[in-house]
């Protein structure tokens, strides 16, 4: 019982880390796009 709870919490931590790393990769790009409103937004980058 305790072991399954530990695995669940570890999976939760991993998913949070994945979301944070994705946000850290994505937000600077968003800030660059906002800083240069004249540039065309290209989602393929």
PDB file of N, CA and C in Angstrom:
ATOM      1  N   UNK A   1       0.846  -1.202   0.000  1.00  0.00           N
ATOM      2  CA  UNK A   1       0.000   0.000   0.000  1.00  0.00           C
ATOM      3  C   UNK A   1       0.885   1.257   0.000  1.00  0.00           C
ATOM      4  N   UNK A   2       1.845   1.285   0.903  1.00  0.00           N
ATOM      5  CA  UNK A   2       2.730   2.451   0.981  1.00  0.00           C
ATOM      6  C   UNK A   2       3.593   2.571  -0.282  1.00  0.00           C
ATOM      7  N   UNK A   3       4.019   1.425  -0.813  1.00  0.00           N
ATOM      8  CA  UNK A   3       4.886   1.438  -1.993  1.00  0.00           C
ATOM      9  C   UNK A   3       4.138   2.014  -3.210  1.00  0.00           C
ATOM     10  N   UNK A   4       2.876   1.633  -3.395  1.00  0.00           N
ATOM     11  CA  UNK A   4       2.108   2.144  -4.524  1.00  0.00           C
ATOM     12  C   UNK A   4       1.900   3.656  -4.407  1.00  0.00           C
ATOM     13  N   UNK A   5       1.709   4.136  -3.190  1.00  0.00           N
ATOM     14  CA  UNK A   5       1.559   5.583  -2.970  1.00  0.00           C
ATOM     15  C   UNK A   5       2.854   6.312  -3.331  1.00  0.00           C
ATOM     16  N   UNK A   6       3.986   5.707  -2.979  1.00  0.00           N
ATOM     17  CA  UNK A   6       5.288   6.317  -3.291  1.00  0.00           C
ATOM     18  C   UNK A   6       5.483   6.403  -4.802  1.00  0.00           C
ATOM     19  N   UNK A   7       5.113   5.346  -5.524  1.00  0.00           N
ATOM     20  CA  UNK A   7       5.238   5.352  -6.977  1.00  0.00           C
ATOM     21  C   UNK A   7       4.352   6.449  -7.573  1.00  0.00           C
ATOM     22  N   UNK A   8       3.144   6.604  -7.059  1.00  0.00           N
ATOM     23  CA  UNK A   8       2.219   7.622  -7.560  1.00  0.00           C
ATOM     24  C   UNK A   8       2.794   9.021  -7.349  1.00  0.00           C
ATOM     25  N   UNK A   9       3.364   9.263  -6.167  1.00  0.00           N
ATOM     26  CA  UNK A   9       3.932  10.584  -5.886  1.00  0.00           C
ATOM     27  C   UNK A   9       5.143  10.850  -6.774  1.00  0.00           C
ATOM     28  N   UNK A  10       5.932   9.807  -7.052  1.00  0.00           N
ATOM     29  CA  UNK A  10       7.083   9.971  -7.943  1.00  0.00           C
ATOM     30  C   UNK A  10       6.615  10.315  -9.362  1.00  0.00           C
ATOM     31  N   UNK A  11       5.563   9.664  -9.826  1.00  0.00           N
ATOM     32  CA  UNK A  11       5.022   9.966 -11.148  1.00  0.00           C
ATOM     33  C   UNK A  11       4.518  11.406 -11.192  1.00  0.00           C
ATOM     34  N   UNK A  12       3.910  11.857 -10.099  1.00  0.00           N
ATOM     35  CA  UNK A  12       3.409  13.236 -10.014  1.00  0.00           C
ATOM     36  C   UNK A  12       4.564  14.224 -10.104  1.00  0.00           C
ATOM     37  N   UNK A  13       5.641  13.950  -9.403  1.00  0.00           N
ATOM     38  CA  UNK A  13       6.823  14.822  -9.419  1.00  0.00           C
ATOM     39  C   UNK A  13       7.413  14.869 -10.831  1.00  0.00           C
ATOM     40  N   UNK A  14       7.489  13.711 -11.485  1.00  0.00           N
ATOM     41  CA  UNK A  14       8.039  13.662 -12.848  1.00  0.00           C
ATOM     42  C   UNK A  14       7.176  14.490 -13.797  1.00  0.00           C
ATOM     43  N   UNK A  15       5.861  14.379 -13.681  1.00  0.00           N
ATOM     44  CA  UNK A  15       4.978  15.137 -14.570  1.00  0.00           C
ATOM     45  C   UNK A  15       5.108  16.634 -14.309  1.00  0.00           C
ATOM     46  N   UNK A  16       5.258  17.031 -13.052  1.00  0.00           N
ATOM     47  CA  UNK A  16       5.445  18.450 -12.718  1.00  0.00           C
ATOM     48  C   UNK A  16       6.752  18.958 -13.313  1.00  0.00           C
ATOM     49  N   UNK A  17       7.812  18.167 -13.198  1.00  0.00           N
ATOM     50  CA  UNK A  17       9.114  18.563 -13.760  1.00  0.00           C
ATOM     51  C   UNK A  17       9.006  18.703 -15.277  1.00  0.00           C
ATOM     52  N   UNK A  18       8.304  17.784 -15.925  1.00  0.00           N
ATOM     53  CA  UNK A  18       8.123  17.864 -17.377  1.00  0.00           C
ATOM     54  C   UNK A  18       7.378  19.131 -17.755  1.00  0.00           C
ATOM     55  N   UNK A  19       6.324  19.470 -17.014  1.00  0.00           N
ATOM     56  CA  UNK A  19       5.557  20.685 -17.311  1.00  0.00           C
ATOM     57  C   UNK A  19       6.417  21.932 -17.117  1.00  0.00           C
ATOM     58  N   UNK A  20       7.216  21.959 -16.053  1.00  0.00           N
ATOM     59  CA  UNK A  20       8.070  23.121 -15.785  1.00  0.00           C
ATOM     60  C   UNK A  20       9.120  23.281 -16.878  1.00  0.00           C
ATOM     61  N   UNK A  21       9.753  22.180 -17.289  1.00  0.00           N
ATOM     62  CA  UNK A  21      10.776  22.270 -18.328  1.00  0.00           C
ATOM     63  C   UNK A  21      10.164  22.703 -19.657  1.00  0.00           C
ATOM     64  N   UNK A  22       8.957  22.218 -19.941  1.00  0.00           N
ATOM     65  CA  UNK A  22       8.263  22.635 -21.165  1.00  0.00           C
ATOM     66  C   UNK A  22       7.940  24.124 -21.108  1.00  0.00           C
ATOM     67  N   UNK A  23       7.479  24.591 -19.954  1.00  0.00           N
ATOM     68  CA  UNK A  23       7.156  26.013 -19.797  1.00  0.00           C
ATOM     69  C   UNK A  23       8.411  26.872 -19.943  1.00  0.00           C
ATOM     70  N   UNK A  24       9.520  26.423 -19.366  1.00  0.00           N
ATOM     71  CA  UNK A  24      10.766  27.193 -19.450  1.00  0.00           C
ATOM     72  C   UNK A  24      11.277  27.266 -20.887  1.00  0.00           C
ATOM     73  N   UNK A  25      11.010  26.223 -21.681  1.00  0.00           N
ATOM     74  CA  UNK A  25      11.403  26.271 -23.093  1.00  0.00           C
ATOM     75  C   UNK A  25      10.456  27.155 -23.895  1.00  0.00           C
ATOM     76  N   UNK A  26       9.187  27.187 -23.508  1.00  0.00           N
ATOM     77  CA  UNK A  26       8.168  27.867 -24.309  1.00  0.00           C
ATOM     78  C   UNK A  26       8.051  29.356 -23.997  1.00  0.00           C
ATOM     79  N   UNK A  27       8.138  29.733 -22.724  1.00  0.00           N
ATOM     80  CA  UNK A  27       7.910  31.133 -22.336  1.00  0.00           C
ATOM     81  C   UNK A  27       8.909  32.117 -22.933  1.00  0.00           C
ATOM     82  N   UNK A  28      10.217  31.817 -22.988  1.00  0.00           N
ATOM     83  CA  UNK A  28      11.136  32.780 -23.618  1.00  0.00           C
ATOM     84  C   UNK A  28      10.761  33.052 -25.073  1.00  0.00           C
ATOM     85  N   UNK A  29      10.324  32.013 -25.791  1.00  0.00           N
ATOM     86  CA  UNK A  29       9.890  32.187 -27.176  1.00  0.00           C
ATOM     87  C   UNK A  29       8.680  33.114 -27.247  1.00  0.00           C
ATOM     88  N   UNK A  30       7.736  32.928 -26.312  1.00  0.00           N
ATOM     89  CA  UNK A  30       6.555  33.799 -26.262  1.00  0.00           C
ATOM     90  C   UNK A  30       6.972  35.240 -25.982  1.00  0.00           C
ATOM     91  N   UNK A  31       7.892  35.435 -25.048  1.00  0.00           N
ATOM     92  CA  UNK A  31       8.351  36.791 -24.719  1.00  0.00           C
ATOM     93  C   UNK A  31       9.036  37.438 -25.913  1.00  0.00           C
ATOM     94  N   UNK A  32       9.807  36.662 -26.670  1.00  0.00           N
ATOM     95  CA  UNK A  32      10.461  37.196 -27.869  1.00  0.00           C
ATOM     96  C   UNK A  32       9.410  37.615 -28.892  1.00  0.00           C
ATOM     97  N   UNK A  33       8.382  36.788 -29.070  1.00  0.00           N
ATOM     98  CA  UNK A  33       7.317  37.127 -30.026  1.00  0.00           C
ATOM     99  C   UNK A  33       6.583  38.388 -29.597  1.00  0.00           C
ATOM    100  N   UNK A  34       6.355  38.539 -28.288  1.00  0.00           N
ATOM    101  CA  UNK A  34       5.659  39.728 -27.780  1.00  0.00           C
ATOM    102  C   UNK A  34       6.547  40.965 -27.894  1.00  0.00           C
ATOM    103  N   UNK A  35       7.854  40.771 -27.734  1.00  0.00           N
ATOM    104  CA  UNK A  35       8.782  41.902 -27.828  1.00  0.00           C
ATOM    105  C   UNK A  35       8.900  42.387 -29.273  1.00  0.00           C
ATOM    106  N   UNK A  36       8.632  41.496 -30.236  1.00  0.00           N
ATOM    107  CA  UNK A  36       8.717  41.862 -31.647  1.00  0.00           C
ATOM    108  C   UNK A  36       7.357  41.647 -32.298  1.00  0.00           C
ATOM    109  N   UNK A  37       6.384  42.503 -32.040  1.00  0.00           N
ATOM    110  CA  UNK A  37       5.032  42.301 -32.584  1.00  0.00           C
ATOM    111  C   UNK A  37       4.983  42.420 -34.099  1.00  0.00           C
ATOM    112  N   UNK A  38       5.968  43.086 -34.695  1.00  0.00           N
ATOM    113  CA  UNK A  38       5.967  43.234 -36.147  1.00  0.00           C
ATOM    114  C   UNK A  38       6.370  41.936 -36.851  1.00  0.00           C
ATOM    115  N   UNK A  39       7.076  41.054 -36.126  1.00  0.00           N
ATOM    116  CA  UNK A  39       7.522  39.805 -36.744  1.00  0.00           C
ATOM    117  C   UNK A  39       6.355  38.812 -36.833  1.00  0.00           C
ATOM    118  N   UNK A  40       6.387  38.004 -37.867  1.00  0.00           N
ATOM    119  CA  UNK A  40       5.331  37.005 -38.037  1.00  0.00           C
ATOM    120  C   UNK A  40       5.533  35.874 -37.031  1.00  0.00           C
ATOM    121  N   UNK A  41       4.428  35.420 -36.447  1.00  0.00           N
ATOM    122  CA  UNK A  41       4.491  34.321 -35.491  1.00  0.00           C
ATOM    123  C   UNK A  41       4.565  33.008 -36.278  1.00  0.00           C
ATOM    124  N   UNK A  42       5.625  32.248 -36.031  1.00  0.00           N
ATOM    125  CA  UNK A  42       5.825  30.988 -36.732  1.00  0.00           C
ATOM    126  C   UNK A  42       5.869  29.859 -35.705  1.00  0.00           C
ATOM    127  N   UNK A  43       4.846  29.009 -35.703  1.00  0.00           N
ATOM    128  CA  UNK A  43       4.761  27.942 -34.707  1.00  0.00           C
ATOM    129  C   UNK A  43       5.641  26.744 -35.051  1.00  0.00           C
ATOM    130  N   UNK A  44       6.296  26.771 -36.215  1.00  0.00           N
ATOM    131  CA  UNK A  44       7.157  25.650 -36.577  1.00  0.00           C
ATOM    132  C   UNK A  44       8.515  25.723 -35.893  1.00  0.00           C
ATOM    133  N   UNK A  45       8.847  26.833 -35.267  1.00  0.00           N
ATOM    134  CA  UNK A  45      10.151  26.978 -34.622  1.00  0.00           C
ATOM    135  C   UNK A  45      10.305  25.995 -33.472  1.00  0.00           C
TER     136      UNK A  45
END
